[in-house]
PDB file of C-alpha atoms in Angstrom:
ATOM      1  CA  MET A   1       4.586  10.292 -10.613  1.00 73.00           C
ATOM      2  CA  VAL A   2       1.688  12.030  -8.611  1.00 86.00           C
ATOM      3  CA  ILE A   3       1.274  11.140  -4.870  1.00 90.00           C
ATOM      4  CA  PRO A   4      -2.187  10.993  -3.961  1.00 93.00           C
ATOM      5  CA  VAL A   5      -3.001  12.288  -0.281  1.00 93.00           C
ATOM      6  CA  HIS A   6      -6.792  12.947   0.009  1.00 93.00           C
ATOM      7  CA  ASP A   7      -9.796  12.218  -2.518  1.00 94.00           C
ATOM      8  CA  ASP A   8     -13.045  14.670  -2.440  1.00 94.00           C
ATOM      9  CA  ASN A   9     -15.522  11.417  -2.322  1.00 94.00           C
ATOM     10  CA  PRO A  10     -17.566  10.965   0.831  1.00 93.00           C
ATOM     11  CA  THR A  11     -18.689   7.539   2.198  1.00 93.00           C
ATOM     12  CA  HIS A  12     -21.654   6.257   3.772  1.00 92.00           C
ATOM     13  CA  ARG A  13     -20.038   4.208   6.218  1.00 93.00           C
ATOM     14  CA  ARG A  14     -16.980   3.810   7.765  1.00 94.00           C
ATOM     15  CA  PRO A  15     -14.387   1.332   5.572  1.00 97.00           C
ATOM     16  CA  TRP A  16     -13.962  -1.430   8.126  1.00 97.00           C
ATOM     17  CA  VAL A  17     -12.291  -3.742   5.710  1.00 98.00           C
ATOM     18  CA  THR A  18      -9.607  -0.994   4.762  1.00 98.00           C
ATOM     19  CA  TYR A  19      -8.683  -0.205   7.901  1.00 98.00           C
ATOM     20  CA  LEU A  20      -8.510  -4.090   8.736  1.00 98.00           C
ATOM     21  CA  LEU A  21      -6.022  -4.700   6.020  1.00 98.00           C
ATOM     22  CA  ILE A  22      -4.049  -1.788   6.399  1.00 98.00           C
ATOM     23  CA  LEU A  23      -3.347  -3.060  10.152  1.00 98.00           C
ATOM     24  CA  LEU A  24      -2.817  -6.744   9.083  1.00 98.00           C
ATOM     25  CA  ASN A  25       0.047  -5.371   6.587  1.00 98.00           C
ATOM     26  CA  VAL A  26       1.649  -3.020   9.415  1.00 97.00           C
ATOM     27  CA  VAL A  27       1.415  -6.298  11.853  1.00 97.00           C
ATOM     28  CA  VAL A  28       2.585  -8.679   9.478  1.00 96.00           C
ATOM     29  CA  PHE A  29       5.351  -6.392   8.920  1.00 96.00           C
ATOM     30  CA  PHE A  30       6.927  -5.863  12.454  1.00 95.00           C
ATOM     31  CA  GLN A  31       6.784  -9.439  12.512  1.00 93.00           C
ATOM     32  CA  GLU A  32       9.321  -9.546   9.598  1.00 93.00           C
ATOM     33  CA  PRO A  33      13.187 -10.543  10.594  1.00 91.00           C
ATOM     34  CA  ILE A  34      13.857  -7.276   8.562  1.00 87.00           C
ATOM     35  CA  ALA A  35      11.893  -4.755  10.853  1.00 89.00           C
ATOM     36  CA  GLN A  36      13.203  -6.726  13.901  1.00 86.00           C
ATOM     37  CA  SER A  37      16.253  -6.071  15.648  1.00 83.00           C
ATOM     38  CA  PRO A  38      19.039  -8.346  14.870  1.00 84.00           C
ATOM     39  CA  ILE A  39      19.633 -11.409  17.403  1.00 86.00           C
ATOM     40  CA  PRO A  40      22.167 -10.839  19.535  1.00 88.00           C
ATOM     41  CA  GLY A  41      25.703 -11.403  17.886  1.00 86.00           C
ATOM     42  CA  GLU A  42      23.947 -11.443  14.387  1.00 86.00           C
ATOM     43  CA  THR A  43      25.737 -10.122  11.466  1.00 89.00           C
ATOM     44  CA  PRO A  44      23.841  -7.915   8.852  1.00 89.00           C
ATOM     45  CA  ALA A  45      24.655 -10.944   6.620  1.00 92.00           C
ATOM     46  CA  ALA A  46      22.988 -13.422   8.712  1.00 92.00           C
ATOM     47  CA  GLN A  47      19.952 -11.195   9.392  1.00 91.00           C
ATOM     48  CA  ALA A  48      19.525 -10.759   5.174  1.00 91.00           C
ATOM     49  CA  CYS A  49      19.410 -14.307   4.826  1.00 93.00           C
ATOM     50  CA  ARG A  50      17.147 -14.703   7.941  1.00 93.00           C
ATOM     51  CA  GLN A  51      15.028 -12.466   6.353  1.00 94.00           C
ATOM     52  CA  GLU A  52      15.544 -14.692   2.825  1.00 94.00           C
ATOM     53  CA  ALA A  53      14.584 -17.653   4.753  1.00 95.00           C
ATOM     54  CA  PHE A  54      11.256 -15.927   5.714  1.00 95.00           C
ATOM     55  CA  PHE A  55      10.254 -14.904   2.592  1.00 96.00           C
ATOM     56  CA  ARG A  56      11.121 -18.111   0.549  1.00 96.00           C
ATOM     57  CA  GLU A  57       8.893 -19.546   3.332  1.00 95.00           C
ATOM     58  CA  TYR A  58       5.920 -17.400   3.156  1.00 96.00           C
ATOM     59  CA  ALA A  59       6.047 -15.360  -0.314  1.00 96.00           C
ATOM     60  CA  ALA A  60       5.127 -16.386  -3.786  1.00 97.00           C
ATOM     61  CA  ILE A  61       7.810 -17.980  -6.009  1.00 96.00           C
ATOM     62  CA  PRO A  62       6.742 -17.870  -9.669  1.00 96.00           C
ATOM     63  CA  GLN A  63       8.245 -21.147 -10.124  1.00 96.00           C
ATOM     64  CA  GLU A  64       6.321 -22.450  -7.553  1.00 97.00           C
ATOM     65  CA  VAL A  65       2.820 -20.506  -7.974  1.00 97.00           C
ATOM     66  CA  VAL A  66       2.948 -22.453 -11.532  1.00 97.00           C
ATOM     67  CA  THR A  67       4.055 -25.724 -10.764  1.00 96.00           C
ATOM     68  CA  ASN A  68       2.839 -26.041  -7.266  1.00 95.00           C
ATOM     69  CA  ASP A  69       5.630 -27.787  -5.942  1.00 95.00           C
ATOM     70  CA  PRO A  70       7.593 -26.041  -3.871  1.00 95.00           C
ATOM     71  CA  LEU A  71      11.783 -25.448  -4.284  1.00 94.00           C
ATOM     72  CA  ASP A  72      13.893 -27.825  -2.714  1.00 94.00           C
ATOM     73  CA  THR A  73      15.834 -25.753  -1.154  1.00 93.00           C
ATOM     74  CA  THR A  74      15.496 -22.419   1.090  1.00 94.00           C
ATOM     75  CA  ALA A  75      18.054 -20.130   2.283  1.00 93.00           C
ATOM     76  CA  GLY A  76      20.401 -20.804   5.100  1.00 91.00           C
ATOM     77  CA  ALA A  77      23.440 -19.238   6.493  1.00 91.00           C
ATOM     78  CA  ALA A  78      25.313 -16.689   5.385  1.00 91.00           C
ATOM     79  CA  SER A  79      28.154 -18.064   3.016  1.00 89.00           C
ATOM     80  CA  PRO A  80      31.950 -16.750   3.346  1.00 86.00           C
ATOM     81  CA  ALA A  81      31.837 -15.769   0.004  1.00 81.00           C
ATOM     82  CA  GLY A  82      28.935 -13.979   0.105  1.00 82.00           C
ATOM     83  CA  GLY A  83      24.886 -14.634  -0.232  1.00 88.00           C
ATOM     84  CA  CYS A  84      23.299 -17.435   1.653  1.00 92.00           C
ATOM     85  CA  THR A  85      23.900 -21.223   1.468  1.00 93.00           C
ATOM     86  CA  GLU A  86      20.884 -23.580   0.548  1.00 93.00           C
ATOM     87  CA  VAL A  87      19.799 -26.188   2.874  1.00 94.00           C
ATOM     88  CA  GLU A  88      16.810 -28.163   2.932  1.00 95.00           C
ATOM     89  CA  PRO A  89      13.558 -26.671   4.196  1.00 94.00           C
ATOM     90  CA  ASP A  90      12.084 -27.841   7.339  1.00 91.00           C
ATOM     91  CA  TYR A  91       8.457 -26.795   6.558  1.00 92.00           C
ATOM     92  CA  ASP A  92       5.744 -27.931   4.312  1.00 93.00           C
ATOM     93  CA  LYS A  93       4.678 -25.127   1.702  1.00 95.00           C
ATOM     94  CA  SER A  94       1.544 -24.588  -0.225  1.00 96.00           C
ATOM     95  CA  PRO A  95       2.123 -22.491  -3.097  1.00 96.00           C
ATOM     96  CA  ALA A  96      -1.223 -21.290  -3.708  1.00 96.00           C
ATOM     97  CA  LEU A  97      -1.307 -20.272  -0.066  1.00 97.00           C
ATOM     98  CA  SER A  98       1.734 -18.460  -0.454  1.00 97.00           C
ATOM     99  CA  VAL A  99       0.052 -16.161  -3.273  1.00 97.00           C
ATOM    100  CA  LEU A 100      -2.403 -15.171   0.005  1.00 98.00           C
ATOM    101  CA  TYR A 101       0.501 -14.915   2.585  1.00 97.00           C
ATOM    102  CA  ALA A 102       2.636 -12.521  -0.165  1.00 97.00           C
ATOM    103  CA  MET A 103      -0.290  -9.534  -0.397  1.00 97.00           C
ATOM    104  CA  PHE A 104       0.614  -9.267   3.340  1.00 97.00           C
ATOM    105  CA  LEU A 105       4.390  -8.927   3.414  1.00 96.00           C
ATOM    106  CA  HIS A 106       6.769  -6.116   2.514  1.00 96.00           C
ATOM    107  CA  GLY A 107      10.264  -5.664   1.670  1.00 92.00           C
ATOM    108  CA  GLY A 108      10.963  -2.222   3.953  1.00 92.00           C
ATOM    109  CA  LEU A 109       8.935   0.466   5.544  1.00 94.00           C
ATOM    110  CA  LEU A 110       9.025   2.568   2.383  1.00 93.00           C
ATOM    111  CA  HIS A 111       7.120  -0.360   0.344  1.00 94.00           C
ATOM    112  CA  LEU A 112       4.495  -0.883   3.231  1.00 96.00           C
ATOM    113  CA  LEU A 113       3.942   3.019   3.720  1.00 96.00           C
ATOM    114  CA  GLY A 114       3.723   3.544  -0.384  1.00 94.00           C
ATOM    115  CA  ASN A 115       0.898   0.770  -0.777  1.00 97.00           C
ATOM    116  CA  MET A 116      -0.843   1.440   2.262  1.00 97.00           C
ATOM    117  CA  LEU A 117      -0.968   4.821   1.390  1.00 97.00           C
ATOM    118  CA  PHE A 118      -2.943   4.438  -1.939  1.00 97.00           C
ATOM    119  CA  LEU A 119      -5.074   1.561  -0.142  1.00 98.00           C
ATOM    120  CA  TRP A 120      -6.246   4.719   2.433  1.00 97.00           C
ATOM    121  CA  VAL A 121      -7.049   7.431  -0.116  1.00 97.00           C
ATOM    122  CA  PHE A 122      -8.756   4.780  -2.618  1.00 98.00           C
ATOM    123  CA  GLY A 123      -9.869   1.508  -0.997  1.00 97.00           C
ATOM    124  CA  ASN A 124     -12.780   3.389   0.984  1.00 97.00           C
ATOM    125  CA  ASN A 125     -14.938   4.235  -1.717  1.00 97.00           C
ATOM    126  CA  VAL A 126     -14.462   0.764  -3.559  1.00 97.00           C
ATOM    127  CA  GLU A 127     -15.663  -0.959  -0.111  1.00 98.00           C
ATOM    128  CA  ASP A 128     -17.944   1.338   0.464  1.00 96.00           C
ATOM    129  CA  ARG A 129     -19.560   0.746  -3.158  1.00 95.00           C
ATOM    130  CA  LEU A 130     -19.374  -3.064  -3.696  1.00 96.00           C
ATOM    131  CA  GLY A 131     -19.865  -3.717  -0.019  1.00 95.00           C
ATOM    132  CA  ARG A 132     -17.494  -5.134   3.038  1.00 96.00           C
ATOM    133  CA  LEU A 133     -17.490  -8.989   1.938  1.00 97.00           C
ATOM    134  CA  ARG A 134     -17.930  -8.464  -1.602  1.00 97.00           C
ATOM    135  CA  TYR A 135     -14.905  -6.003  -1.595  1.00 98.00           C
ATOM    136  CA  LEU A 136     -12.805  -8.321   0.786  1.00 98.00           C
ATOM    137  CA  ALA A 137     -13.348 -10.926  -1.967  1.00 98.00           C
ATOM    138  CA  CYS A 138     -12.453  -8.808  -4.764  1.00 98.00           C
ATOM    139  CA  TYR A 139      -9.621  -7.365  -3.201  1.00 98.00           C
ATOM    140  CA  LEU A 140      -7.900 -10.895  -2.626  1.00 98.00           C
ATOM    141  CA  ALA A 141      -8.936 -11.957  -6.111  1.00 98.00           C
ATOM    142  CA  TRP A 142      -7.131  -9.052  -7.311  1.00 98.00           C
ATOM    143  CA  GLY A 143      -4.238  -9.866  -5.772  1.00 98.00           C
ATOM    144  CA  TYR A 144      -4.223 -13.620  -7.164  1.00 98.00           C
ATOM    145  CA  VAL A 145      -5.140 -12.359 -10.810  1.00 98.00           C
ATOM    146  CA  ALA A 146      -1.677 -10.270 -10.199  1.00 97.00           C
ATOM    147  CA  THR A 147       0.210 -12.687  -9.007  1.00 97.00           C
ATOM    148  CA  TYR A 148      -0.862 -15.457 -11.075  1.00 97.00           C
ATOM    149  CA  VAL A 149      -0.358 -13.249 -14.216  1.00 97.00           C
ATOM    150  CA  PHE A 150       3.391 -12.353 -13.524  1.00 96.00           C
ATOM    151  CA  ALA A 151       4.380 -15.986 -12.454  1.00 96.00           C
ATOM    152  CA  PHE A 152       2.964 -17.052 -15.963  1.00 96.00           C
ATOM    153  CA  ALA A 153       5.084 -14.553 -17.608  1.00 94.00           C
ATOM    154  CA  PHE A 154       8.248 -15.407 -15.615  1.00 93.00           C
ATOM    155  CA  ARG A 155       7.502 -19.147 -14.946  1.00 93.00           C
ATOM    156  CA  ASP A 156      10.925 -20.071 -14.291  1.00 93.00           C
ATOM    157  CA  SER A 157      11.771 -17.453 -11.976  1.00 93.00           C
ATOM    158  CA  THR A 158      12.900 -18.054  -8.089  1.00 93.00           C
ATOM    159  CA  THR A 159      12.690 -14.498  -7.111  1.00 93.00           C
ATOM    160  CA  VAL A 160      10.121 -14.167  -4.249  1.00 94.00           C
ATOM    161  CA  LEU A 161       6.662 -11.677  -4.727  1.00 95.00           C
ATOM    162  CA  ILE A 162       5.513  -9.669  -2.147  1.00 95.00           C
ATOM    163  CA  GLY A 163       3.881  -6.919  -1.308  1.00 95.00           C
ATOM    164  CA  ALA A 164      -0.148  -5.912  -1.477  1.00 97.00           C
ATOM    165  CA  SER A 165       0.594  -4.007  -4.696  1.00 96.00           C
ATOM    166  CA  GLY A 166      -1.186  -6.729  -7.067  1.00 97.00           C
ATOM    167  CA  ALA A 167      -4.383  -6.025  -5.207  1.00 98.00           C
ATOM    168  CA  VAL A 168      -4.481  -2.234  -4.122  1.00 98.00           C
ATOM    169  CA  ALA A 169      -4.255  -1.982  -7.904  1.00 98.00           C
ATOM    170  CA  GLY A 170      -7.119  -3.667  -8.557  1.00 98.00           C
ATOM    171  CA  VAL A 171      -8.843  -0.963  -6.163  1.00 98.00           C
ATOM    172  CA  LEU A 172      -6.903   1.619  -7.882  1.00 98.00           C
ATOM    173  CA  GLY A 173      -8.705   0.272 -11.467  1.00 98.00           C
ATOM    174  CA  ALA A 174     -11.950  -0.148  -9.409  1.00 98.00           C
ATOM    175  CA  TYR A 175     -11.894   3.488  -8.155  1.00 98.00           C
ATOM    176  CA  LEU A 176     -11.143   4.598 -11.698  1.00 97.00           C
ATOM    177  CA  LYS A 177     -14.340   2.726 -12.613  1.00 96.00           C
ATOM    178  CA  LEU A 178     -16.751   4.061 -10.009  1.00 96.00           C
ATOM    179  CA  PHE A 179     -15.175   7.774  -9.822  1.00 96.00           C
ATOM    180  CA  PRO A 180     -13.551   9.180 -12.726  1.00 96.00           C
ATOM    181  CA  ARG A 181     -14.146  12.381 -12.226  1.00 96.00           C
ATOM    182  CA  ALA A 182     -13.416  12.455  -8.339  1.00 96.00           C
ATOM    183  CA  ARG A 183     -10.694  14.810  -7.400  1.00 96.00           C
ATOM    184  CA  VAL A 184      -7.906  13.823  -5.701  1.00 95.00           C
ATOM    185  CA  LEU A 185      -5.570  15.998  -3.838  1.00 94.00           C
ATOM    186  CA  SER A 186      -2.122  15.338  -5.113  1.00 93.00           C
ATOM    187  CA  LEU A 187       1.345  16.066  -4.565  1.00 90.00           C
ATOM    188  CA  VAL A 188       3.209  16.631  -8.002  1.00 86.00           C
ATOM    189  CA  PRO A 189       6.774  16.928  -7.924  1.00 80.00           C
ATOM    190  CA  PHE A 190       8.473  19.939  -9.541  1.00 75.00           C
ATOM    191  CA  LEU A 191      11.805  20.307  -7.780  1.00 65.00           C
ATOM    192  CA  LEU A 192       9.349  20.527  -4.618  1.00 73.00           C
ATOM    193  CA  PHE A 193       6.245  18.830  -4.118  1.00 80.00           C
ATOM    194  CA  PHE A 194       3.164  21.392  -5.201  1.00 84.00           C
ATOM    195  CA  PRO A 195      -0.080  20.353  -3.935  1.00 89.00           C
ATOM    196  CA  PHE A 196      -2.803  20.273  -6.963  1.00 89.00           C
ATOM    197  CA  ARG A 197      -6.355  18.933  -7.138  1.00 92.00           C
ATOM    198  CA  LEU A 198      -6.560  16.465 -10.031  1.00 94.00           C
ATOM    199  CA  PRO A 199      -9.354  14.254 -11.453  1.00 95.00           C
ATOM    200  CA  ALA A 200      -9.113  10.540 -10.513  1.00 96.00           C
ATOM    201  CA  TRP A 201      -8.570   9.516 -14.458  1.00 96.00           C
ATOM    202  CA  LEU A 202      -5.916  11.455 -14.668  1.00 95.00           C
ATOM    203  CA  VAL A 203      -3.855  10.472 -11.298  1.00 95.00           C
ATOM    204  CA  LEU A 204      -5.045   7.074 -11.530  1.00 96.00           C
ATOM    205  CA  GLY A 205      -4.683   7.040 -15.622  1.00 95.00           C
ATOM    206  CA  SER A 206      -0.822   8.153 -15.213  1.00 94.00           C
ATOM    207  CA  TRP A 207      -0.071   5.726 -12.363  1.00 95.00           C
ATOM    208  CA  PHE A 208      -1.050   2.810 -14.431  1.00 95.00           C
ATOM    209  CA  ALA A 209       0.514   4.226 -17.809  1.00 94.00           C
ATOM    210  CA  LEU A 210       3.558   4.420 -16.044  1.00 92.00           C
ATOM    211  CA  GLN A 211       3.246   0.927 -14.755  1.00 94.00           C
ATOM    212  CA  TYR A 212       2.367  -0.360 -18.219  1.00 92.00           C
ATOM    213  CA  GLY A 213       5.210   1.471 -19.825  1.00 91.00           C
ATOM    214  CA  TYR A 214       7.833  -0.024 -17.410  1.00 89.00           C
ATOM    215  CA  SER A 215       6.441  -3.527 -18.178  1.00 88.00           C
ATOM    216  CA  ARG A 216       7.107  -3.569 -21.833  1.00 83.00           C
ATOM    217  CA  GLY A 217      10.476  -2.067 -21.080  1.00 74.00           C
ATOM    218  CA  ALA A 218      13.019  -2.512 -18.526  1.00 48.00           C
ATOM    219  CA  GLY A 219      10.391  -3.008 -15.895  1.00 43.00           C
ATOM    220  CA  LEU A 220       9.462  -6.480 -16.865  1.00 43.00           C
ATOM    221  CA  THR A 221      12.605  -7.841 -16.784  1.00 45.00           C
ATOM    222  CA  GLU A 222      13.534 -10.498 -13.992  1.00 47.00           C
ATOM    223  CA  GLY A 223      15.742  -8.198 -11.480  1.00 49.00           C
ATOM    224  CA  SER A 224      14.362  -4.710 -11.646  1.00 52.00           C
ATOM    225  CA  GLY A 225      13.162  -5.344  -8.079  1.00 76.00           C
ATOM    226  CA  VAL A 226       9.235  -4.171  -8.859  1.00 87.00           C
ATOM    227  CA  ALA A 227       6.857  -6.612 -10.335  1.00 91.00           C
ATOM    228  CA  TYR A 228       4.984  -4.095 -12.770  1.00 93.00           C
ATOM    229  CA  LEU A 229       3.577  -6.856 -15.025  1.00 95.00           C
ATOM    230  CA  ALA A 230       1.533  -7.900 -11.605  1.00 96.00           C
ATOM    231  CA  HIS A 231       0.606  -3.802 -11.148  1.00 96.00           C
ATOM    232  CA  VAL A 232      -0.695  -3.795 -14.479  1.00 97.00           C
ATOM    233  CA  ALA A 233      -2.535  -7.070 -14.279  1.00 97.00           C
ATOM    234  CA  GLY A 234      -4.159  -6.037 -10.725  1.00 98.00           C
ATOM    235  CA  PHE A 235      -5.515  -2.796 -12.316  1.00 98.00           C
ATOM    236  CA  VAL A 236      -7.240  -4.051 -15.420  1.00 98.00           C
ATOM    237  CA  ALA A 237      -8.839  -6.743 -13.300  1.00 98.00           C
ATOM    238  CA  GLY A 238     -10.073  -4.295 -10.733  1.00 98.00           C
ATOM    239  CA  PHE A 239     -11.528  -2.162 -13.704  1.00 97.00           C
ATOM    240  CA  VAL A 240     -13.104  -5.312 -15.474  1.00 97.00           C
ATOM    241  CA  THR A 241     -14.285  -6.528 -12.249  1.00 96.00           C
ATOM    242  CA  LEU A 242     -16.735  -3.355 -11.536  1.00 95.00           C
ATOM    243  CA  PHE A 243     -17.756  -3.126 -15.424  1.00 92.00           C
ATOM    244  CA  LEU A 244     -18.814  -6.707 -15.132  1.00 93.00           C
ATOM    245  CA  LEU A 245     -20.850  -5.601 -12.200  1.00 88.00           C
ATOM    246  CA  ARG A 246     -22.325  -2.711 -13.543  1.00 75.00           C
ATOM    247  CA  THR A 247     -21.783  -0.579 -10.336  1.00 61.00           C
ATOM    248  CA  THR A 248     -21.728   3.046 -10.803  1.00 53.00           C
ATOM    249  CA  GLY A 249     -20.177   5.818  -8.739  1.00 51.00           C
ATOM    250  CA  GLY A 250     -23.679   7.571  -8.148  1.00 46.00           C
ATOM    251  CA  GLN A 251     -25.374   8.135  -4.658  1.00 44.00           C
ATOM    252  CA  ARG A 252     -27.262   4.848  -3.782  1.00 43.00           C
ATOM    253  CA  PRO A 253     -31.290   5.369  -3.912  1.00 36.00           C
ATOM    254  CA  GLY A 254     -32.519   6.311  -0.389  1.00 36.00           C
ATOM    255  CA  VAL A 255     -28.910   6.925   1.106  1.00 37.00           C
ATOM    256  CA  ARG A 256     -28.392   9.841   2.738  1.00 35.00           C
ATOM    257  CA  ARG A 257     -24.968  11.060   2.173  1.00 35.00           C
ATOM    258  CA  GLY A 258     -22.441  10.793   4.915  1.00 37.00           C
ATOM    259  CA  ARG A 259     -20.079  12.624   6.714  1.00 33.00           C
ATOM    260  CA  LEU A 260     -17.003  10.497   6.314  1.00 31.00           C
ATOM    261  CA  ALA A 261     -14.538  11.328   4.024  1.00 30.00           C
ATOM    262  CA  SER A 262     -11.231   9.457   2.997  1.00 30.00           C
TER     263      SER A 262
END
């Protein structure tokens, strides 16, 4: 898959909502147990169980989302036999709100950086075209659509769903509808990474095709580690939203072209 770095697509105003979303994702990540130093005397297994308990409290879980009923147990202390013990949760969880929280949780630094890179490159132009409040509403709605589609496809799963990928995929779908011919500087892997300026339809179209292919094959199975179906659902939601809004990528009448670029 090509890695986008920059697009030749100037904006008319600063994308403050995109900046805020990236900031929130980074701040939340560093509040997770996985990003913090272990508690003195804590074993790696105990830290992993603490992280699992954190995710079960705040992340979306398909079975909970579909039934709107939280699970009866959560992760406890590390088990001598491996894994974590199951204990009764000491909190009240809202499955619907967990979908929102999950959009700002990530399972590792690379997971976070990958999502934020795509949001940084493509989010500013979508925000510029939609306007800040509508962009924020759409971003969150795309994240909800992505999560619920995956949850209903795997309604019995108790695996946690985390990451901004579904919402970011919506941004990519919207960008493709708005600016299919925009040039995107991308790194193409071929032994080493070589930079090429490619049209957005090729960069984002190939990304979608890859996600769809995995969702139809092994990538759709639980345990693959990536919710490919959520990516597909978010992307389609973003594209369809902009199609219904009939918003185009042309310059706004009466608005002078600015100097900001993504």
